[in-house]
Tab-separated table of C-alpha atoms in Angstrom:
chain	number	residue	atom	x	y	z
J	178	UNK	CA	14.403	19.663	15.362
J	179	UNK	CA	16.903	22.430	14.878
J	180	UNK	CA	16.572	24.908	12.046
J	181	UNK	CA	14.840	22.620	9.588
J	182	UNK	CA	14.265	24.213	6.214
J	183	UNK	CA	10.831	24.222	4.599
J	184	UNK	CA	10.000	23.859	0.930
J	185	UNK	CA	7.641	26.304	-0.840
J	186	UNK	CA	4.906	23.643	-0.446
J	187	UNK	CA	5.056	23.426	3.350
J	188	UNK	CA	1.693	25.112	3.917
J	189	UNK	CA	0.038	22.921	1.290
J	190	UNK	CA	1.413	19.757	2.933
J	191	UNK	CA	-0.018	20.953	6.227
J	192	UNK	CA	-3.397	21.691	4.637
J	193	UNK	CA	-3.419	18.228	3.020
J	194	UNK	CA	-2.918	16.614	6.444
J	195	UNK	CA	0.641	15.419	5.916
J	196	UNK	CA	2.693	13.930	8.721
J	197	UNK	CA	5.957	15.879	8.587
J	198	UNK	CA	9.369	14.442	9.465
J	199	UNK	CA	12.922	15.767	9.351
J	200	UNK	CA	14.740	14.596	6.212
J	201	UNK	CA	18.083	15.866	4.918
J	202	UNK	CA	17.682	19.106	6.855
J	203	UNK	CA	14.116	19.722	5.655
J	204	UNK	CA	10.705	19.239	7.175
J	205	UNK	CA	9.156	16.885	4.636
J	206	UNK	CA	5.857	14.997	4.292
J	207	UNK	CA	6.401	11.278	5.037
J	208	UNK	CA	2.767	10.437	4.347
J	209	UNK	CA	-0.678	11.962	3.868
J	210	UNK	CA	-3.950	10.614	5.307
J	211	UNK	CA	-4.106	7.968	2.519
J	212	UNK	CA	-1.123	6.223	4.159
J	213	UNK	CA	2.069	4.773	2.683
J	214	UNK	CA	0.467	1.621	1.277
J	215	UNK	CA	-2.445	3.471	-0.343
J	216	UNK	CA	-0.187	6.199	-1.750
J	217	UNK	CA	2.180	3.616	-3.214
J	218	UNK	CA	-0.620	1.731	-4.963
J	219	UNK	CA	-2.278	4.944	-6.118
J	220	UNK	CA	0.948	6.090	-7.794
J	221	UNK	CA	1.329	2.799	-9.683
J	222	UNK	CA	-2.343	2.728	-10.704
J	223	UNK	CA	-3.007	6.433	-11.371
J	224	UNK	CA	-0.662	9.323	-10.595
J	225	UNK	CA	1.188	10.735	-7.611
J	226	UNK	CA	2.539	14.203	-6.918
J	227	UNK	CA	5.771	14.406	-4.893
J	228	UNK	CA	7.436	17.492	-3.454
J	229	UNK	CA	11.135	17.001	-4.148
J	230	UNK	CA	12.065	20.650	-3.703
J	231	UNK	CA	14.629	19.636	-1.087
J	232	UNK	CA	16.831	18.281	-3.866
J	233	UNK	CA	19.617	20.467	-5.232
J	234	UNK	CA	19.196	22.174	-8.596
J	235	UNK	CA	22.461	23.367	-10.124
J	236	UNK	CA	23.342	25.045	-13.413
J	237	UNK	CA	26.764	24.778	-15.072
J	238	UNK	CA	27.671	27.368	-17.704
J	239	UNK	CA	30.808	27.892	-19.709
J	240	UNK	CA	32.696	26.769	-22.779
J	241	UNK	CA	33.063	22.983	-22.727
J	242	UNK	CA	31.175	22.606	-19.441
J	243	UNK	CA	30.299	19.058	-20.490
J	244	UNK	CA	33.916	18.093	-21.101
J	245	UNK	CA	34.844	19.676	-17.771
J	246	UNK	CA	32.128	17.757	-15.890
J	247	UNK	CA	33.491	14.532	-17.357
J	248	UNK	CA	36.462	15.019	-14.973
J	249	UNK	CA	34.087	14.308	-12.059
J	250	UNK	CA	31.647	11.750	-13.493
J	251	UNK	CA	32.321	8.589	-15.565
J	252	UNK	CA	29.505	9.531	-17.924
J	253	UNK	CA	29.473	10.625	-21.569
J	254	UNK	CA	28.362	14.251	-21.197
J	255	UNK	CA	29.989	15.545	-24.382
J	256	UNK	CA	27.817	13.151	-26.372
J	257	UNK	CA	24.631	14.006	-24.509
J	258	UNK	CA	22.295	15.600	-27.040
J	259	UNK	CA	20.578	18.903	-26.344
J	260	UNK	CA	17.191	18.255	-24.773
J	261	UNK	CA	18.296	14.955	-23.249
J	262	UNK	CA	19.101	13.845	-19.706
J	263	UNK	CA	21.333	11.136	-18.299
J	264	UNK	CA	21.924	9.448	-14.927
J	265	UNK	CA	25.355	10.111	-13.479
J	266	UNK	CA	27.605	9.539	-10.478
J	267	UNK	CA	30.250	11.622	-8.734
J	268	UNK	CA	33.078	9.177	-7.984
J	269	UNK	CA	36.007	9.421	-5.546
J	270	UNK	CA	39.646	8.408	-5.874
J	271	UNK	CA	38.927	4.949	-4.452
J	272	UNK	CA	36.238	4.388	-7.081
J	273	UNK	CA	33.441	4.913	-4.537
J	274	UNK	CA	30.359	7.029	-5.129
J	275	UNK	CA	30.084	10.557	-3.676
J	276	UNK	CA	26.521	11.074	-4.979
J	277	UNK	CA	24.244	10.117	-7.826
J	278	UNK	CA	22.586	12.783	-9.930
J	279	UNK	CA	20.687	13.638	-13.101
J	280	UNK	CA	22.455	15.658	-15.786
J	281	UNK	CA	20.514	17.460	-18.537
J	282	UNK	CA	21.872	19.205	-21.615
J	283	UNK	CA	19.834	22.371	-22.073
J	284	UNK	CA	21.836	23.822	-24.955
J	285	UNK	CA	23.699	26.763	-23.457
J	286	UNK	CA	24.037	25.128	-20.040
J	287	UNK	CA	23.899	21.868	-18.111
J	288	UNK	CA	21.200	21.369	-15.472
J	289	UNK	CA	21.970	19.014	-12.586
J	290	UNK	CA	19.654	17.603	-9.927
J	291	UNK	CA	21.491	16.234	-6.870
J	292	UNK	CA	20.466	14.620	-3.585
J	293	UNK	CA	19.364	16.961	-0.804
J	294	UNK	CA	21.703	15.445	1.766
J	295	UNK	CA	24.709	15.791	-0.579
J	296	UNK	CA	24.150	19.325	-1.905
J	297	UNK	CA	27.018	20.930	0.020
J	298	UNK	CA	29.494	18.146	-0.811
J	299	UNK	CA	28.508	18.156	-4.477
J	300	UNK	CA	28.896	21.919	-4.772
J	301	UNK	CA	32.351	21.694	-3.177
J	302	UNK	CA	33.303	18.967	-5.654
J	303	UNK	CA	32.063	21.050	-8.567
J	304	UNK	CA	33.762	24.247	-7.408
J	305	UNK	CA	37.078	22.512	-6.769
J	306	UNK	CA	36.943	20.375	-9.881
J	307	UNK	CA	35.629	22.767	-12.531
J	308	UNK	CA	37.695	25.981	-12.493
J	309	UNK	CA	36.477	28.414	-15.130
J	310	UNK	CA	32.963	26.962	-15.192
J	311	UNK	CA	30.163	29.048	-13.707
J	312	UNK	CA	28.351	27.040	-11.022
J	313	UNK	CA	24.994	28.339	-9.855
J	314	UNK	CA	22.906	26.670	-7.147
J	315	UNK	CA	19.250	27.567	-7.695
J	316	UNK	CA	17.599	28.193	-4.362
J	317	UNK	CA	14.565	29.993	-5.767
J	318	UNK	CA	13.038	27.062	-7.628
J	319	UNK	CA	10.827	24.222	-6.430
J	320	UNK	CA	10.879	20.700	-7.887
J	321	UNK	CA	7.741	18.579	-8.236
J	322	UNK	CA	7.597	14.984	-9.452
J	323	UNK	CA	4.451	13.726	-11.140
J	324	UNK	CA	4.639	9.948	-11.517
J	325	UNK	CA	2.394	7.147	-12.667
J	326	UNK	CA	0.437	5.992	-15.703
J	327	UNK	CA	-1.932	8.969	-15.352
J	328	UNK	CA	0.869	11.550	-15.200
J	329	UNK	CA	0.867	12.428	-18.903
J	330	UNK	CA	-2.836	13.144	-19.010
J	331	UNK	CA	-2.726	15.146	-15.789
J	332	UNK	CA	0.096	17.341	-17.074
J	333	UNK	CA	-1.260	17.629	-20.633
J	334	UNK	CA	-3.795	20.310	-19.728
J	335	UNK	CA	-1.128	22.541	-18.186
J	336	UNK	CA	1.759	21.735	-20.516
J	337	UNK	CA	0.629	20.329	-23.886
J	338	UNK	CA	4.286	20.153	-24.983
J	339	UNK	CA	4.916	17.486	-22.348
J	340	UNK	CA	2.795	14.895	-24.149
J	341	UNK	CA	5.191	13.998	-27.016
J	342	UNK	CA	8.225	13.812	-24.673
J	343	UNK	CA	10.027	10.470	-24.429
J	344	UNK	CA	11.810	8.974	-21.396
J	345	UNK	CA	14.791	11.202	-20.445
J	346	UNK	CA	13.784	14.132	-22.688
J	347	UNK	CA	14.004	17.607	-21.164
J	348	UNK	CA	12.143	20.720	-22.319
J	349	UNK	CA	11.389	24.253	-21.233
J	350	UNK	CA	7.714	25.129	-21.432
J	351	UNK	CA	5.472	28.051	-20.428
J	352	UNK	CA	3.523	27.331	-17.257
J	353	UNK	CA	1.361	29.866	-15.387
J	354	UNK	CA	3.264	32.808	-16.820
J	355	UNK	CA	6.720	31.456	-16.063
J	356	UNK	CA	9.052	28.883	-17.595
J	357	UNK	CA	8.952	25.320	-16.288
J	358	UNK	CA	11.868	22.951	-16.849
J	359	UNK	CA	10.455	19.513	-17.383
J	360	UNK	CA	12.129	16.130	-17.695
J	361	UNK	CA	10.387	12.861	-18.453
J	362	UNK	CA	11.963	10.851	-15.655
J	363	UNK	CA	11.564	10.020	-11.996
J	364	UNK	CA	12.299	7.695	-9.124
J	365	UNK	CA	9.384	5.259	-9.079
J	366	UNK	CA	9.819	2.954	-12.091
J	367	UNK	CA	6.710	4.534	-13.601
J	368	UNK	CA	6.325	6.950	-16.487
J	369	UNK	CA	6.328	10.502	-15.220
J	370	UNK	CA	7.845	13.950	-15.067
J	371	UNK	CA	10.002	16.125	-12.853
J	372	UNK	CA	8.952	19.750	-13.038
J	373	UNK	CA	11.139	22.640	-11.895
J	374	UNK	CA	9.244	25.891	-11.369
J	375	UNK	CA	9.974	29.235	-9.672
J	376	UNK	CA	9.282	28.851	-5.933
J	377	UNK	CA	6.388	31.331	-5.916
J	378	UNK	CA	4.501	29.220	-8.491
J	379	UNK	CA	5.023	25.874	-6.777
J	380	UNK	CA	1.794	25.916	-4.810
J	381	UNK	CA	-0.305	26.992	-7.789
J	382	UNK	CA	1.173	24.284	-10.004
J	383	UNK	CA	0.753	21.662	-7.279
J	384	UNK	CA	-2.878	22.654	-6.708
J	385	UNK	CA	-3.596	22.575	-10.440
J	386	UNK	CA	-2.141	19.059	-10.713
J	387	UNK	CA	-3.912	17.839	-7.562
J	388	UNK	CA	-7.190	19.128	-9.005
J	389	UNK	CA	-6.929	16.366	-11.593
J	390	UNK	CA	-8.924	13.386	-10.325
J	391	UNK	CA	-6.105	10.903	-10.947
J	392	UNK	CA	-3.511	12.807	-8.903
J	393	UNK	CA	-2.919	12.292	-5.172
J	394	UNK	CA	-0.110	13.709	-3.022
J	395	UNK	CA	2.546	11.120	-2.139
J	396	UNK	CA	4.986	11.312	0.774
J	397	UNK	CA	8.550	10.143	1.320
J	398	UNK	CA	7.366	6.795	2.743
J	399	UNK	CA	5.825	5.670	-0.525
J	400	UNK	CA	8.615	7.340	-2.498
J	401	UNK	CA	10.986	4.936	-0.750
J	402	UNK	CA	8.885	1.784	-1.314
J	403	UNK	CA	8.260	2.765	-4.958
J	404	UNK	CA	11.953	3.239	-5.711
J	405	UNK	CA	12.848	0.052	-3.822
J	406	UNK	CA	10.441	-2.048	-5.907
J	407	UNK	CA	11.879	-0.364	-9.013
J	408	UNK	CA	15.383	-1.459	-7.948
J	409	UNK	CA	16.626	2.146	-7.761
J	410	UNK	CA	19.450	3.028	-5.382
J	411	UNK	CA	19.114	5.397	-2.441
J	412	UNK	CA	22.340	7.284	-1.797
J	413	UNK	CA	23.574	6.590	1.732
J	414	UNK	CA	21.876	3.181	1.804
J	415	UNK	CA	22.556	1.224	-1.384
J	416	UNK	CA	25.430	3.301	-2.689
J	417	UNK	CA	27.980	5.407	-0.820
J	418	UNK	CA	31.649	6.398	-0.745
J	419	UNK	CA	32.636	2.742	-0.150
J	420	UNK	CA	30.653	1.136	-2.998
J	421	UNK	CA	31.813	1.407	-6.603
J	422	UNK	CA	29.458	1.877	-9.569
J	423	UNK	CA	30.378	-1.611	-10.824
J	424	UNK	CA	29.669	-3.302	-7.484
J	425	UNK	CA	26.364	-1.397	-7.369
J	426	UNK	CA	25.331	-2.710	-10.797
J	427	UNK	CA	25.450	0.796	-12.251
J	428	UNK	CA	28.035	0.027	-14.936
J	429	UNK	CA	25.365	0.848	-17.549
J	430	UNK	CA	25.754	4.518	-16.534
J	431	UNK	CA	29.354	4.437	-17.813
J	432	UNK	CA	29.128	4.692	-21.586
J	433	UNK	CA	31.606	3.000	-23.921
J	434	UNK	CA	33.443	6.232	-24.751
J	435	UNK	CA	34.538	6.536	-21.096
J	436	UNK	CA	35.590	2.868	-20.785
J	437	UNK	CA	38.906	1.204	-21.629
J	438	UNK	CA	39.520	1.690	-25.346
J	439	UNK	CA	37.042	4.578	-25.626
J	440	UNK	CA	37.979	7.998	-27.052
J	441	UNK	CA	37.676	9.634	-23.636
J	442	UNK	CA	38.427	6.588	-21.468
J	443	UNK	CA	38.981	7.296	-17.773
J	444	UNK	CA	39.867	10.777	-16.583
J	445	UNK	CA	37.441	10.686	-13.659
J	446	UNK	CA	38.201	10.008	-9.965
J	447	UNK	CA	38.837	6.328	-9.276
J	448	UNK	CA	39.004	5.511	-13.002
J	449	UNK	CA	41.753	2.880	-12.539
J	450	UNK	CA	39.646	0.894	-10.084
J	451	UNK	CA	36.347	1.329	-11.890
J	452	UNK	CA	37.618	0.518	-15.401
J	453	UNK	CA	39.490	-2.520	-14.074
J	454	UNK	CA	36.279	-3.719	-12.394
J	455	UNK	CA	34.287	-3.221	-15.598
J	456	UNK	CA	36.768	-5.481	-17.369
J	457	UNK	CA	37.351	-8.090	-14.673
J	458	UNK	CA	34.312	-8.019	-12.412
J	459	UNK	CA	34.016	-7.357	-8.693
J	460	UNK	CA	34.163	-9.450	-5.532
J	461	UNK	CA	30.684	-8.363	-4.443
J	462	UNK	CA	27.535	-7.147	-6.151
J	463	UNK	CA	24.319	-5.384	-5.328
J	464	UNK	CA	21.414	-7.798	-5.758
J	465	UNK	CA	17.678	-7.934	-5.264
J	466	UNK	CA	16.496	-10.061	-2.355
J	467	UNK	CA	13.098	-11.664	-1.839
J	468	UNK	CA	12.499	-12.847	1.742
J	469	UNK	CA	10.527	-16.091	1.607
J	470	UNK	CA	8.451	-15.369	4.698
J	471	UNK	CA	6.416	-12.294	5.509
J	472	UNK	CA	8.966	-10.627	7.788
J	473	UNK	CA	10.552	-7.580	6.138
J	474	UNK	CA	14.375	-7.528	6.033
J	475	UNK	CA	15.427	-3.934	6.489
J	476	UNK	CA	18.744	-2.168	5.942
J	477	UNK	CA	21.472	-3.650	8.134
J	478	UNK	CA	20.163	-7.235	8.233
J	479	UNK	CA	23.164	-9.583	7.973
J	480	UNK	CA	23.122	-12.270	5.250
J	481	UNK	CA	24.464	-15.807	5.696
J	482	UNK	CA	24.989	-18.808	3.407
J	483	UNK	CA	23.651	-21.313	5.902
J	484	UNK	CA	20.876	-21.423	8.447
J	485	UNK	CA	23.377	-22.254	11.198
J	486	UNK	CA	26.985	-21.188	11.653
J	487	UNK	CA	29.381	-19.339	9.401
J	488	UNK	CA	30.222	-15.667	9.115
J	489	UNK	CA	27.992	-13.043	7.514
J	490	UNK	CA	28.693	-12.851	3.771
J	491	UNK	CA	26.873	-9.590	3.133
J	492	UNK	CA	24.063	-7.362	4.300
J	493	UNK	CA	20.811	-5.752	3.301
J	494	UNK	CA	21.119	-2.064	2.349
J	495	UNK	CA	17.411	-1.267	1.804
J	496	UNK	CA	14.375	-3.345	2.574
J	497	UNK	CA	10.770	-3.235	3.513
J	498	UNK	CA	7.358	-4.287	2.338
J	499	UNK	CA	6.601	-3.919	-1.377
J	500	UNK	CA	2.915	-2.971	-1.681
J	501	UNK	CA	2.769	-3.826	-5.404
J	502	UNK	CA	4.760	-7.053	-5.001
J	503	UNK	CA	2.563	-7.740	-1.939
J	504	UNK	CA	5.565	-9.210	-0.142
J	505	UNK	CA	8.758	-8.029	1.515
J	506	UNK	CA	11.487	-6.886	-0.889
J	507	UNK	CA	15.093	-5.855	-0.278
J	508	UNK	CA	18.436	-5.083	-1.873
J	509	UNK	CA	21.898	-5.730	-0.549
J	510	UNK	CA	25.471	-6.707	-1.286
J	511	UNK	CA	26.628	-10.326	-1.538
J	512	UNK	CA	29.798	-12.015	-2.874
J	513	UNK	CA	29.634	-12.416	-6.657
J	514	UNK	CA	29.627	-16.211	-6.246
J	515	UNK	CA	26.283	-15.880	-4.419
J	516	UNK	CA	24.804	-13.189	-6.667
J	517	UNK	CA	22.983	-15.435	-9.142
J	518	UNK	CA	19.197	-15.020	-9.000
J	519	UNK	CA	17.625	-17.940	-7.194
J	520	UNK	CA	20.523	-18.401	-4.759
J	521	UNK	CA	19.185	-19.277	-1.311
J	522	UNK	CA	20.579	-17.220	1.575
J	523	UNK	CA	19.503	-16.430	5.133
J	524	UNK	CA	18.885	-13.022	6.655
J	525	UNK	CA	19.194	-12.648	10.416
J	526	UNK	CA	16.100	-10.918	11.799
J	527	UNK	CA	15.730	-10.600	15.574
J	528	UNK	CA	18.293	-13.371	16.121
J	529	UNK	CA	16.651	-15.827	13.718
J	530	UNK	CA	17.987	-16.731	10.278
J	531	UNK	CA	15.131	-16.555	7.813
J	532	UNK	CA	15.301	-17.780	4.195
J	533	UNK	CA	15.722	-15.185	1.441
J	534	UNK	CA	16.389	-15.641	-2.269
J	535	UNK	CA	18.562	-13.546	-4.560
J	536	UNK	CA	16.262	-12.053	-7.208
J	537	UNK	CA	16.567	-10.036	-10.395
J	538	UNK	CA	15.932	-6.282	-10.190
J	539	UNK	CA	13.587	-4.502	-10.642
J	540	UNK	CA	10.821	-6.253	-8.708
J	541	UNK	CA	8.152	-4.556	-10.822
J	542	UNK	CA	7.888	-3.944	-14.531
J	543	UNK	CA	9.196	-0.560	-15.672
J	544	UNK	CA	6.595	1.546	-17.422
J	545	UNK	CA	8.728	4.193	-19.103
J	546	UNK	CA	7.651	5.880	-22.338
J	547	UNK	CA	10.661	5.047	-24.496
N	38	UNK	CA	-11.599	-1.952	29.212
N	39	UNK	CA	-8.163	-1.004	30.609
N	40	UNK	CA	-5.319	0.757	28.823
N	41	UNK	CA	-1.536	0.791	29.260
N	42	UNK	CA	0.974	3.532	28.546
N	43	UNK	CA	2.276	1.203	25.805
N	44	UNK	CA	-1.040	1.772	23.988
N	45	UNK	CA	-2.461	-1.685	24.616
N	46	UNK	CA	-6.028	-2.400	25.612
N	47	UNK	CA	-7.102	-5.240	27.940
N	48	UNK	CA	-10.612	-6.635	28.076
N	49	UNK	CA	-11.854	-9.371	30.419
N	50	UNK	CA	-13.836	-11.967	28.534
N	51	UNK	CA	-14.956	-15.355	29.912
N	52	UNK	CA	-12.304	-15.324	32.610
N	53	UNK	CA	-9.350	-14.515	30.351
N	54	UNK	CA	-7.776	-11.203	29.387
N	55	UNK	CA	-7.908	-10.264	25.683
N	56	UNK	CA	-5.075	-7.940	24.580
N	57	UNK	CA	-4.825	-5.653	21.552
N	58	UNK	CA	-3.501	-2.240	20.584
N	59	UNK	CA	-5.434	1.014	20.475
N	60	UNK	CA	-6.606	2.916	17.417
N	61	UNK	CA	-4.090	5.607	18.297
N	62	UNK	CA	-1.259	3.035	18.253
N	63	UNK	CA	-2.442	1.509	14.976
N	64	UNK	CA	-2.574	4.932	13.378
N	65	UNK	CA	0.909	5.825	14.614
N	66	UNK	CA	2.326	2.537	13.315
N	67	UNK	CA	0.934	3.027	9.828
N	68	UNK	CA	0.047	0.110	7.551
N	69	UNK	CA	0.916	-3.123	9.366
N	70	UNK	CA	2.558	-5.705	7.087
N	71	UNK	CA	3.822	-8.403	9.469
N	72	UNK	CA	2.793	-9.858	12.826
N	73	UNK	CA	4.745	-12.484	14.781
N	74	UNK	CA	2.808	-14.056	17.647
N	75	UNK	CA	3.959	-16.067	20.679
N	76	UNK	CA	2.919	-19.685	21.165
N	77	UNK	CA	-0.115	-20.513	23.238
N	78	UNK	CA	1.023	-21.919	26.567
N	79	UNK	CA	3.930	-19.471	26.957
N	80	UNK	CA	4.375	-18.081	30.469
N	81	UNK	CA	5.139	-14.377	30.387
N	82	UNK	CA	6.167	-11.677	32.816
N	83	UNK	CA	4.985	-8.073	32.586
N	84	UNK	CA	6.999	-6.155	29.940
N	85	UNK	CA	8.281	-9.278	28.143
N	86	UNK	CA	8.333	-8.705	24.385
N	87	UNK	CA	5.646	-11.099	23.189
N	88	UNK	CA	4.556	-9.861	19.770
N	89	UNK	CA	6.520	-8.272	16.916
N	90	UNK	CA	4.648	-5.913	14.615
N	91	UNK	CA	6.173	-4.479	11.473
N	92	UNK	CA	4.567	-1.637	9.618
N	93	UNK	CA	5.638	-0.053	6.348
N	94	UNK	CA	7.755	2.229	8.519
N	95	UNK	CA	9.389	0.167	11.262
N	96	UNK	CA	9.353	-2.808	13.602
N	97	UNK	CA	7.901	-2.539	17.100
N	98	UNK	CA	7.097	-4.843	19.989
N	99	UNK	CA	4.026	-5.492	22.034
N	100	UNK	CA	4.870	-6.138	25.672
N	101	UNK	CA	3.057	-8.490	28.011
N	102	UNK	CA	0.877	-6.090	30.031
N	103	UNK	CA	0.787	-8.368	33.107
N	104	UNK	CA	2.258	-11.627	34.413
N	105	UNK	CA	0.440	-14.749	33.285
N	106	UNK	CA	0.163	-17.349	30.575
N	107	UNK	CA	-0.770	-16.908	26.913
N	108	UNK	CA	-3.792	-19.144	26.252
N	109	UNK	CA	-4.650	-18.302	22.656
N	110	UNK	CA	-3.244	-16.194	19.802
N	111	UNK	CA	-5.035	-14.612	16.846
N	112	UNK	CA	-3.606	-16.499	13.850
N	113	UNK	CA	-5.767	-14.436	11.501
N	114	UNK	CA	-3.300	-11.552	11.966
N	115	UNK	CA	-0.437	-13.588	10.537
N	116	UNK	CA	-2.255	-14.043	7.227
N	117	UNK	CA	-3.898	-10.635	7.235
N	118	UNK	CA	-1.778	-8.109	9.160
N	119	UNK	CA	-3.843	-5.187	7.823
N	120	UNK	CA	-6.637	-6.193	10.232
N	121	UNK	CA	-4.622	-4.278	12.825
N	122	UNK	CA	-5.337	-1.061	10.919
N	123	UNK	CA	-8.889	-1.975	9.954
N	124	UNK	CA	-10.263	-3.096	13.325
N	125	UNK	CA	-7.716	-2.655	16.135
N	126	UNK	CA	-10.307	-2.792	18.930
N	127	UNK	CA	-12.222	-5.776	17.583
N	128	UNK	CA	-11.082	-8.462	15.167
N	129	UNK	CA	-7.413	-7.554	15.543
N	130	UNK	CA	-6.934	-8.744	19.123
N	131	UNK	CA	-3.423	-10.213	19.487
N	132	UNK	CA	-3.620	-12.786	22.268
N	133	UNK	CA	-5.605	-13.985	25.232
N	134	UNK	CA	-3.946	-14.645	28.585
N	135	UNK	CA	-4.632	-15.619	32.156
N	136	UNK	CA	-3.585	-13.209	34.881
N	137	UNK	CA	-1.227	-14.470	37.601
N	138	UNK	CA	-2.225	-11.475	39.717
N	139	UNK	CA	-5.173	-9.514	38.384
N	140	UNK	CA	-4.397	-6.652	40.778
N	141	UNK	CA	-1.679	-5.676	38.264
N	142	UNK	CA	-4.543	-4.234	36.210
N	143	UNK	CA	-5.868	-2.021	38.983
N	144	UNK	CA	-3.481	0.832	38.260
N	145	UNK	CA	-4.091	0.852	34.507
N	146	UNK	CA	-5.948	3.672	32.800
N	147	UNK	CA	-9.638	3.600	32.021
N	148	UNK	CA	-10.886	4.960	28.718
N	149	UNK	CA	-11.171	8.557	29.915
N	150	UNK	CA	-7.669	8.507	31.386
N	151	UNK	CA	-6.240	6.963	28.198
N	152	UNK	CA	-7.912	9.595	26.052
N	153	UNK	CA	-6.329	12.279	28.208
N	154	UNK	CA	-2.985	10.418	28.015
N	155	UNK	CA	-2.857	10.496	24.202
N	156	UNK	CA	-4.206	14.046	24.151
């Protein structure tokens, strides 16, 4: 491990008995003594607290910052109301995805949350693509995610203003003498919040939330199985520079105003490819996959049409055991002709082709507060 | 009881060798979600991959600790892989085997040596 960064919650993770692993240049908790399976189920049943301080927090300021950002993302930012947040994608000239991110309109500025492993690339994209816009990377703030059906009640005591928030709302609220930036969103398929606080308050806020009986600390292991069951993409696995938003099933993130015939159609990298695919479809698609046996099919497993013979037609991009589904679950890319839910395919695991069915995503019901 | 550097335990019982993995190994693996067992009657050589275990984190193999023949496998693990975490030294044995040359076990660690080995 060379020069791994630590988040402001490192000492707390250690005290809570976390097993730490290197992730995106940080030493991060992969699990606590409860274990991945227990943490996963606890989050779906009660509430889980995640340290996501490794993610990048970026502020954009300047006249028409939203219009400027639309040059890099195929998303309607101009029409994003103050106090609201939207999922977005940085695209490249080939129509591939450079990163996925959250974009919030906070009135006099935009607040972005980007993947830890893509921070440097995203900042370069922003700096090169948005001349005249002030771009500030916040390195003095921590980010906590509080997820699960018990999240609202656990946060209510600290931040009463969080209670009336709806899915994808963002607010600023006083918290322990400072200002917290809170969004009602997350990466688990459950109701919940992401809470940005000054680094020096992170431990106090985390301890206050963990003091609530419903809240347990959750590591990266369960974060991955939770998002997989929720059908959410992991950058670098399910989406990358070679997959387009349309192939990835993320066309919903491209609002009508940015599509062919819209007032601000195109104007983002790879627009020709992406808009054409929205109109005409793609050769391959990201799908959910349910292995029929008990053997997990992990990222990289090749997919075939038949049990014997033939070339691979696609591959698994993320897979593992789904603790809530109580069975293995996976996602991957297959030709559009084989993308219909129910289609029988075979995944090659340890030299054997095992049956797997294409399935609708998500694998679990979404419990957002709309 | 004997222990290998691969974190298996071996126990002689009614003339056969019962094989499982240690508590330390089970803890390192994390929650076990899948177990694939060999067929009874399979002849194995030391270090053959005979069992596949998948946890929430990754897949790993259990190697044959000695030469011999598999005489019985623990089918209960296929239906209930979490037994490996709950009772690694007891109910979650993986297979029973005969030893072609029981002297292969002479050099294995005893409990004290294994404890020192895992620190």
